[in-house]
Amino acid sequence: DIQMTQSPSSLSASVGDRVTITCRASQSISTFLNWYQQKPGYAPKLLLYATSTLQTGVPSRFSGSGSGTDFTLTISSLKPEDFATYYCQQSYSTPFTFGPGTKVDFK
Amino acid sequence: QVQLQESGPGLVKPSETLSLTCTISGDSFSVYSWSSYYWSWIRQPPGKGLEWIGYIYYSGSTKYNPSLQSRVTISVDTSENQFSLKLSSVTAADTAFYYCAARTMVRGVPGDWFDPWGQGTLVTVSS
């Protein structure tokens, strides 16, 4: 199985901050990497797929980059609605696996 | 837009079989939409991370997570616009929110992704 790790596991930030979350795969997954946002009591929501493609309706302050084993999700200017947990997920091979999540909360 | 909704018992006894159904709806969903997705189940223990359980294609072909393969069956009923999950011999470790999701692919784009998701349903395993 491909293991996914994320760092940090949590971070505290303020509205307007630039936030960067890192995701690492245990082996190369090319650009087969997706990002999801989950708020308490809700299902995960797709933010970006294939590393850097923004899902329809997702604000452009979200961006993604990387390839191989190292990937980043960046929120350019944090908004109040962005406080949530973020998960990366590899679709390179089954079993599909998710990172453990990064919780973004108020500083 | 395709919409998904999970249904099924919220409480299952240890050693019994968990059974959930995902109903697919949406103005744009038609018989032609079945082949556009792989229909998936994903679970999340309360306060923990996400685990992919498996998927089914409308043709009936399946792929399961090896960690659950011996206990999982996913089936599809295109006439009812539903697909289902059965997980046998459950224990407290199977207590989780269970989500159905559409594994989506786009020609020319590498990989695939889960979108949309159902709202999720909590299944508790307890006597």
PDB file of C-alpha atoms in Angstrom:
ATOM      1  CA  ASP A   1       0.000   0.000   0.000  1.00  0.00           C
ATOM      2  CA  ILE A   2       1.132   3.579  -0.609  1.00  0.00           C
ATOM      3  CA  GLN A   3       1.382   5.431   2.681  1.00  0.00           C
ATOM      4  CA  MET A   4       0.463   9.105   2.758  1.00  0.00           C
ATOM      5  CA  THR A   5       1.751  11.488   5.393  1.00  0.00           C
ATOM      6  CA  GLN A   6       0.863  15.141   5.983  1.00  0.00           C
ATOM      7  CA  SER A   7       2.538  17.937   7.843  1.00  0.00           C
ATOM      8  CA  PRO A   8       1.773  19.623  10.016  1.00  0.00           C
ATOM      9  CA  SER A   9      -0.967  17.595  11.681  1.00  0.00           C
ATOM     10  CA  SER A  10      -2.499  20.860  12.829  1.00  0.00           C
ATOM     11  CA  LEU A  11      -1.819  24.548  12.533  1.00  0.00           C
ATOM     12  CA  SER A  12      -3.201  27.733  13.952  1.00  0.00           C
ATOM     13  CA  ALA A  13      -3.629  30.669  11.618  1.00  0.00           C
ATOM     14  CA  SER A  14      -5.400  33.978  11.246  1.00  0.00           C
ATOM     15  CA  VAL A  15      -7.678  35.312   8.544  1.00  0.00           C
ATOM     16  CA  GLY A  16      -5.509  36.616   5.732  1.00  0.00           C
ATOM     17  CA  ASP A  17      -2.582  34.295   6.439  1.00  0.00           C
ATOM     18  CA  ARG A  18      -0.911  32.264   3.720  1.00  0.00           C
ATOM     19  CA  VAL A  19      -1.133  28.592   4.659  1.00  0.00           C
ATOM     20  CA  THR A  20       0.859  25.711   3.209  1.00  0.00           C
ATOM     21  CA  ILE A  21       0.183  22.035   3.903  1.00  0.00           C
ATOM     22  CA  THR A  22       2.565  19.307   2.789  1.00  0.00           C
ATOM     23  CA  CYS A  23       1.670  15.780   1.697  1.00  0.00           C
ATOM     24  CA  ARG A  24       4.221  13.049   1.079  1.00  0.00           C
ATOM     25  CA  ALA A  25       3.745   9.650  -0.551  1.00  0.00           C
ATOM     26  CA  SER A  26       5.800   6.574   0.374  1.00  0.00           C
ATOM     27  CA  GLN A  27       6.567   6.034  -3.325  1.00  0.00           C
ATOM     28  CA  SER A  28       6.230   8.046  -6.499  1.00  0.00           C
ATOM     29  CA  ILE A  29       2.627   8.709  -7.511  1.00  0.00           C
ATOM     30  CA  SER A  30       3.361  11.054 -10.412  1.00  0.00           C
ATOM     31  CA  THR A  31       0.634  13.709 -10.146  1.00  0.00           C
ATOM     32  CA  PHE A  32      -2.132  11.333  -9.042  1.00  0.00           C
ATOM     33  CA  LEU A  33      -2.887  13.383  -5.935  1.00  0.00           C
ATOM     34  CA  ASN A  34      -6.129  14.946  -4.770  1.00  0.00           C
ATOM     35  CA  TRP A  35      -7.013  17.321  -1.941  1.00  0.00           C
ATOM     36  CA  TYR A  36     -10.222  17.415   0.102  1.00  0.00           C
ATOM     37  CA  GLN A  37     -11.603  19.793   2.708  1.00  0.00           C
ATOM     38  CA  GLN A  38     -13.772  18.513   5.544  1.00  0.00           C
ATOM     39  CA  LYS A  39     -15.726  20.559   8.042  1.00  0.00           C
ATOM     40  CA  PRO A  40     -17.171  19.034  11.241  1.00  0.00           C
ATOM     41  CA  GLY A  41     -20.346  17.080  10.569  1.00  0.00           C
ATOM     42  CA  TYR A  42     -19.916  17.138   6.806  1.00  0.00           C
ATOM     43  CA  ALA A  43     -18.541  14.862   4.132  1.00  0.00           C
ATOM     44  CA  PRO A  44     -15.198  15.694   2.566  1.00  0.00           C
ATOM     45  CA  LYS A  45     -15.358  18.072  -0.372  1.00  0.00           C
ATOM     46  CA  LEU A  46     -13.039  17.825  -3.361  1.00  0.00           C
ATOM     47  CA  LEU A  47     -10.805  20.888  -3.721  1.00  0.00           C
ATOM     48  CA  LEU A  48      -8.162  19.925  -6.275  1.00  0.00           C
ATOM     49  CA  TYR A  49      -7.532  16.867  -8.420  1.00  0.00           C
ATOM     50  CA  ALA A  50      -4.527  15.692 -10.404  1.00  0.00           C
ATOM     51  CA  THR A  51      -2.337  17.748  -8.041  1.00  0.00           C
ATOM     52  CA  SER A  52      -3.189  21.207  -9.311  1.00  0.00           C
ATOM     53  CA  THR A  53      -6.573  21.316 -11.064  1.00  0.00           C
ATOM     54  CA  LEU A  54      -9.145  23.290  -9.147  1.00  0.00           C
ATOM     55  CA  GLN A  55     -12.542  21.620  -8.885  1.00  0.00           C
ATOM     56  CA  THR A  56     -15.388  23.706 -10.296  1.00  0.00           C
ATOM     57  CA  GLY A  57     -16.569  26.276  -7.804  1.00  0.00           C
ATOM     58  CA  VAL A  58     -13.487  26.161  -5.576  1.00  0.00           C
ATOM     59  CA  PRO A  59     -11.978  29.624  -4.970  1.00  0.00           C
ATOM     60  CA  SER A  60      -8.722  30.457  -6.688  1.00  0.00           C
ATOM     61  CA  ARG A  61      -6.998  31.152  -3.362  1.00  0.00           C
ATOM     62  CA  PHE A  62      -6.520  27.365  -3.211  1.00  0.00           C
ATOM     63  CA  SER A  63      -3.666  25.961  -5.255  1.00  0.00           C
ATOM     64  CA  GLY A  64      -1.678  22.755  -5.412  1.00  0.00           C
ATOM     65  CA  SER A  65       1.701  21.704  -6.684  1.00  0.00           C
ATOM     66  CA  GLY A  66       4.172  18.852  -6.679  1.00  0.00           C
ATOM     67  CA  SER A  67       4.930  15.567  -8.351  1.00  0.00           C
ATOM     68  CA  GLY A  68       6.493  12.241  -7.476  1.00  0.00           C
ATOM     69  CA  THR A  69       6.374  12.011  -3.709  1.00  0.00           C
ATOM     70  CA  ASP A  70       6.062  15.587  -2.449  1.00  0.00           C
ATOM     71  CA  PHE A  71       3.017  17.797  -2.791  1.00  0.00           C
ATOM     72  CA  THR A  72       1.699  21.022  -1.313  1.00  0.00           C
ATOM     73  CA  LEU A  73      -1.674  22.650  -0.844  1.00  0.00           C
ATOM     74  CA  THR A  74      -1.546  26.426  -0.454  1.00  0.00           C
ATOM     75  CA  ILE A  75      -4.260  28.788   0.664  1.00  0.00           C
ATOM     76  CA  SER A  76      -3.058  32.216  -0.400  1.00  0.00           C
ATOM     77  CA  SER A  77      -5.163  34.270   1.990  1.00  0.00           C
ATOM     78  CA  LEU A  78      -7.138  32.383   4.617  1.00  0.00           C
ATOM     79  CA  LYS A  79     -10.835  33.168   4.884  1.00  0.00           C
ATOM     80  CA  PRO A  80     -13.084  32.323   7.879  1.00  0.00           C
ATOM     81  CA  GLU A  81     -14.768  29.518   5.896  1.00  0.00           C
ATOM     82  CA  ASP A  82     -11.398  27.815   5.311  1.00  0.00           C
ATOM     83  CA  PHE A  83     -10.995  26.637   8.886  1.00  0.00           C
ATOM     84  CA  ALA A  84     -11.352  22.890   8.415  1.00  0.00           C
ATOM     85  CA  THR A  85      -9.392  19.667   8.095  1.00  0.00           C
ATOM     86  CA  TYR A  86      -7.582  18.978   4.815  1.00  0.00           C
ATOM     87  CA  TYR A  87      -6.791  15.519   3.458  1.00  0.00           C
ATOM     88  CA  CYS A  88      -4.611  14.445   0.562  1.00  0.00           C
ATOM     89  CA  GLN A  89      -5.407  11.209  -1.312  1.00  0.00           C
ATOM     90  CA  GLN A  90      -3.449   9.217  -3.875  1.00  0.00           C
ATOM     91  CA  SER A  91      -5.187   7.683  -6.870  1.00  0.00           C
ATOM     92  CA  TYR A  92      -2.059   6.101  -8.356  1.00  0.00           C
ATOM     93  CA  SER A  93      -2.899   2.596  -7.234  1.00  0.00           C
ATOM     94  CA  THR A  94      -5.345   0.637  -5.134  1.00  0.00           C
ATOM     95  CA  PRO A  95      -5.936   0.556  -2.290  1.00  0.00           C
ATOM     96  CA  PHE A  96      -6.516   4.286  -2.592  1.00  0.00           C
ATOM     97  CA  THR A  97      -5.150   5.906   0.546  1.00  0.00           C
ATOM     98  CA  PHE A  98      -5.603   9.202   2.324  1.00  0.00           C
ATOM     99  CA  GLY A  99      -3.264  11.266   4.425  1.00  0.00           C
ATOM    100  CA  PRO A 100      -4.072  11.569   8.147  1.00  0.00           C
ATOM    101  CA  GLY A 101      -5.316  15.124   7.733  1.00  0.00           C
ATOM    102  CA  THR A 102      -4.214  18.634   8.689  1.00  0.00           C
ATOM    103  CA  LYS A 103      -6.510  20.619  10.918  1.00  0.00           C
ATOM    104  CA  VAL A 104      -6.468  24.378  10.352  1.00  0.00           C
ATOM    105  CA  ASP A 105      -7.901  26.315  13.264  1.00  0.00           C
ATOM    106  CA  PHE A 106      -8.001  29.870  14.594  1.00  0.00           C
ATOM    107  CA  LYS A 107      -4.857  31.282  16.142  1.00  0.00           C
TER     108      LYS A 107
ATOM    109  CA  GLN B   1     -25.158  17.146 -10.871  1.00  0.00           C
ATOM    110  CA  VAL B   2     -25.221  13.650  -9.394  1.00  0.00           C
ATOM    111  CA  GLN B   3     -26.342  13.398  -5.774  1.00  0.00           C
ATOM    112  CA  LEU B   4     -25.749  10.512  -3.414  1.00  0.00           C
ATOM    113  CA  GLN B   5     -27.591   9.508  -0.241  1.00  0.00           C
ATOM    114  CA  GLU B   6     -26.687   6.706   2.150  1.00  0.00           C
ATOM    115  CA  SER B   7     -29.300   4.738   4.068  1.00  0.00           C
ATOM    116  CA  GLY B   8     -29.331   1.813   6.454  1.00  0.00           C
ATOM    117  CA  PRO B   9     -29.329   0.822  10.127  1.00  0.00           C
ATOM    118  CA  GLY B  10     -27.373   3.031  12.475  1.00  0.00           C
ATOM    119  CA  LEU B  11     -26.748   0.234  14.973  1.00  0.00           C
ATOM    120  CA  VAL B  12     -25.377  -3.222  14.237  1.00  0.00           C
ATOM    121  CA  LYS B  13     -24.545  -5.979  16.726  1.00  0.00           C
ATOM    122  CA  PRO B  14     -21.041  -7.451  16.877  1.00  0.00           C
ATOM    123  CA  SER B  15     -20.525 -10.438  14.540  1.00  0.00           C
ATOM    124  CA  GLU B  16     -23.482  -9.413  12.378  1.00  0.00           C
ATOM    125  CA  THR B  17     -23.478  -7.919   8.886  1.00  0.00           C
ATOM    126  CA  LEU B  18     -23.550  -4.197   8.226  1.00  0.00           C
ATOM    127  CA  SER B  19     -25.710  -3.317   5.204  1.00  0.00           C
ATOM    128  CA  LEU B  20     -25.922   0.105   3.603  1.00  0.00           C
ATOM    129  CA  THR B  21     -27.441   1.416   0.389  1.00  0.00           C
ATOM    130  CA  CYS B  22     -26.480   4.472  -1.639  1.00  0.00           C
ATOM    131  CA  THR B  23     -29.195   6.001  -3.784  1.00  0.00           C
ATOM    132  CA  ILE B  24     -28.143   8.052  -6.790  1.00  0.00           C
ATOM    133  CA  SER B  25     -30.212  10.967  -8.040  1.00  0.00           C
ATOM    134  CA  GLY B  26     -29.913  14.230  -9.933  1.00  0.00           C
ATOM    135  CA  ASP B  27     -31.344  15.909 -12.983  1.00  0.00           C
ATOM    136  CA  SER B  28     -28.311  15.019 -15.062  1.00  0.00           C
ATOM    137  CA  PHE B  29     -28.218  11.383 -14.019  1.00  0.00           C
ATOM    138  CA  SER B  30     -29.410   8.967 -16.622  1.00  0.00           C
ATOM    139  CA  VAL B  31     -28.777   5.423 -17.745  1.00  0.00           C
ATOM    140  CA  TYR B  32     -25.786   6.804 -19.660  1.00  0.00           C
ATOM    141  CA  SER B  33     -24.267   8.164 -16.427  1.00  0.00           C
ATOM    142  CA  TRP B  34     -23.656   4.738 -14.926  1.00  0.00           C
ATOM    143  CA  SER B  35     -20.570   4.149 -17.033  1.00  0.00           C
ATOM    144  CA  SER B  36     -19.089   7.538 -16.133  1.00  0.00           C
ATOM    145  CA  TYR B  37     -18.229   6.590 -12.579  1.00  0.00           C
ATOM    146  CA  TYR B  38     -16.913   3.891 -10.326  1.00  0.00           C
ATOM    147  CA  TRP B  39     -19.253   3.784  -7.346  1.00  0.00           C
ATOM    148  CA  SER B  40     -17.319   3.773  -4.087  1.00  0.00           C
ATOM    149  CA  TRP B  41     -17.580   3.356  -0.349  1.00  0.00           C
ATOM    150  CA  ILE B  42     -15.307   5.154   2.105  1.00  0.00           C
ATOM    151  CA  ARG B  43     -15.449   5.152   5.898  1.00  0.00           C
ATOM    152  CA  GLN B  44     -14.212   7.345   8.724  1.00  0.00           C
ATOM    153  CA  PRO B  45     -14.173   6.342  12.409  1.00  0.00           C
ATOM    154  CA  PRO B  46     -15.334   9.262  14.550  1.00  0.00           C
ATOM    155  CA  GLY B  47     -12.498  11.752  14.949  1.00  0.00           C
ATOM    156  CA  LYS B  48     -10.162   9.766  12.695  1.00  0.00           C
ATOM    157  CA  GLY B  49      -9.039   9.587   9.088  1.00  0.00           C
ATOM    158  CA  LEU B  50     -10.538   8.227   5.887  1.00  0.00           C
ATOM    159  CA  GLU B  51     -10.330   4.640   4.640  1.00  0.00           C
ATOM    160  CA  TRP B  52     -11.304   3.541   1.151  1.00  0.00           C
ATOM    161  CA  ILE B  53     -13.416   0.364   1.270  1.00  0.00           C
ATOM    162  CA  GLY B  54     -13.943  -0.424  -2.397  1.00  0.00           C
ATOM    163  CA  TYR B  55     -15.770   0.358  -5.607  1.00  0.00           C
ATOM    164  CA  ILE B  56     -18.021  -1.193  -8.198  1.00  0.00           C
ATOM    165  CA  TYR B  57     -18.534  -0.435 -11.883  1.00  0.00           C
ATOM    166  CA  TYR B  58     -22.002  -0.628 -13.379  1.00  0.00           C
ATOM    167  CA  SER B  59     -20.975  -3.835 -15.132  1.00  0.00           C
ATOM    168  CA  GLY B  60     -20.534  -5.439 -11.719  1.00  0.00           C
ATOM    169  CA  SER B  61     -16.748  -5.496 -11.612  1.00  0.00           C
ATOM    170  CA  THR B  62     -15.400  -4.678  -8.164  1.00  0.00           C
ATOM    171  CA  LYS B  63     -12.211  -3.744  -6.385  1.00  0.00           C
ATOM    172  CA  TYR B  64     -11.833  -3.929  -2.612  1.00  0.00           C
ATOM    173  CA  ASN B  65      -9.322  -2.771  -0.050  1.00  0.00           C
ATOM    174  CA  PRO B  66      -7.286  -5.886   0.816  1.00  0.00           C
ATOM    175  CA  SER B  67      -7.596  -5.010   4.505  1.00  0.00           C
ATOM    176  CA  LEU B  68     -11.359  -5.602   4.284  1.00  0.00           C
ATOM    177  CA  GLN B  69     -11.652  -7.833   1.239  1.00  0.00           C
ATOM    178  CA  SER B  70     -12.593 -11.005   3.093  1.00  0.00           C
ATOM    179  CA  ARG B  71     -15.602  -9.294   4.682  1.00  0.00           C
ATOM    180  CA  VAL B  72     -16.795  -6.837   2.012  1.00  0.00           C
ATOM    181  CA  THR B  73     -19.312  -7.148  -0.801  1.00  0.00           C
ATOM    182  CA  ILE B  74     -20.378  -4.224  -2.981  1.00  0.00           C
ATOM    183  CA  SER B  75     -23.246  -4.686  -5.406  1.00  0.00           C
ATOM    184  CA  VAL B  76     -25.155  -2.516  -7.849  1.00  0.00           C
ATOM    185  CA  ASP B  77     -28.791  -2.286  -8.914  1.00  0.00           C
ATOM    186  CA  THR B  78     -29.014  -0.013 -11.930  1.00  0.00           C
ATOM    187  CA  SER B  79     -32.796  -0.402 -12.149  1.00  0.00           C
ATOM    188  CA  GLU B  80     -33.136   1.160  -8.705  1.00  0.00           C
ATOM    189  CA  ASN B  81     -30.273   3.663  -9.161  1.00  0.00           C
ATOM    190  CA  GLN B  82     -28.565   2.158  -6.119  1.00  0.00           C
ATOM    191  CA  PHE B  83     -25.409   0.447  -5.045  1.00  0.00           C
ATOM    192  CA  SER B  84     -24.883  -1.316  -1.737  1.00  0.00           C
ATOM    193  CA  LEU B  85     -22.279  -2.286   0.836  1.00  0.00           C
ATOM    194  CA  LYS B  86     -22.242  -5.378   3.010  1.00  0.00           C
ATOM    195  CA  LEU B  87     -19.577  -5.826   5.683  1.00  0.00           C
ATOM    196  CA  SER B  88     -19.724  -9.086   7.583  1.00  0.00           C
ATOM    197  CA  SER B  89     -18.549 -10.130  11.045  1.00  0.00           C
ATOM    198  CA  VAL B  90     -18.401  -6.571  12.314  1.00  0.00           C
ATOM    199  CA  THR B  91     -16.650  -5.509  15.506  1.00  0.00           C
ATOM    200  CA  ALA B  92     -16.439  -2.240  17.396  1.00  0.00           C
ATOM    201  CA  ALA B  93     -13.537  -1.302  15.102  1.00  0.00           C
ATOM    202  CA  ASP B  94     -16.046  -1.023  12.252  1.00  0.00           C
ATOM    203  CA  THR B  95     -17.888   1.813  13.992  1.00  0.00           C
ATOM    204  CA  ALA B  96     -17.580   4.721  11.584  1.00  0.00           C
ATOM    205  CA  PHE B  97     -19.230   7.225   9.336  1.00  0.00           C
ATOM    206  CA  TYR B  98     -19.791   5.468   6.030  1.00  0.00           C
ATOM    207  CA  TYR B  99     -19.791   7.554   2.859  1.00  0.00           C
ATOM    208  CA  CYS B 100     -20.699   6.627  -0.657  1.00  0.00           C
ATOM    209  CA  ALA B 101     -18.910   8.552  -3.374  1.00  0.00           C
ATOM    210  CA  ALA B 102     -18.489   8.614  -7.114  1.00  0.00           C
ATOM    211  CA  ARG B 103     -14.976   7.897  -8.351  1.00  0.00           C
ATOM    212  CA  THR B 104     -14.720  10.273 -11.261  1.00  0.00           C
ATOM    213  CA  MET B 105     -12.373  10.156 -14.216  1.00  0.00           C
ATOM    214  CA  VAL B 106     -11.940  12.588 -17.091  1.00  0.00           C
ATOM    215  CA  ARG B 107     -10.397  11.568 -20.394  1.00  0.00           C
ATOM    216  CA  GLY B 108      -6.934  13.054 -20.701  1.00  0.00           C
ATOM    217  CA  VAL B 109      -6.585  13.885 -17.010  1.00  0.00           C
ATOM    218  CA  PRO B 110      -4.304  11.659 -14.948  1.00  0.00           C
ATOM    219  CA  GLY B 111      -5.855   9.747 -12.121  1.00  0.00           C
ATOM    220  CA  ASP B 112      -9.306   9.962 -10.672  1.00  0.00           C
ATOM    221  CA  TRP B 113     -10.982  11.423  -7.602  1.00  0.00           C
ATOM    222  CA  PHE B 114     -13.984  11.091  -5.336  1.00  0.00           C
ATOM    223  CA  ASP B 115     -16.709  13.568  -6.174  1.00  0.00           C
ATOM    224  CA  PRO B 116     -19.494  13.908  -5.261  1.00  0.00           C
ATOM    225  CA  TRP B 117     -19.933  12.328  -1.832  1.00  0.00           C
ATOM    226  CA  GLY B 118     -23.046  11.433   0.093  1.00  0.00           C
ATOM    227  CA  GLN B 119     -23.601  13.150   3.415  1.00  0.00           C
ATOM    228  CA  GLY B 120     -22.501  10.052   5.308  1.00  0.00           C
ATOM    229  CA  THR B 121     -24.200   7.828   7.837  1.00  0.00           C
ATOM    230  CA  LEU B 122     -22.909   6.782  11.242  1.00  0.00           C
ATOM    231  CA  VAL B 123     -22.951   3.072  11.917  1.00  0.00           C
ATOM    232  CA  THR B 124     -22.261   1.997  15.488  1.00  0.00           C
ATOM    233  CA  VAL B 125     -21.342  -1.585  16.297  1.00  0.00           C
ATOM    234  CA  SER B 126     -22.556  -2.419  19.766  1.00  0.00           C
ATOM    235  CA  SER B 127     -24.586  -5.028  21.551  1.00  0.00           C
TER     236      SER B 127
END
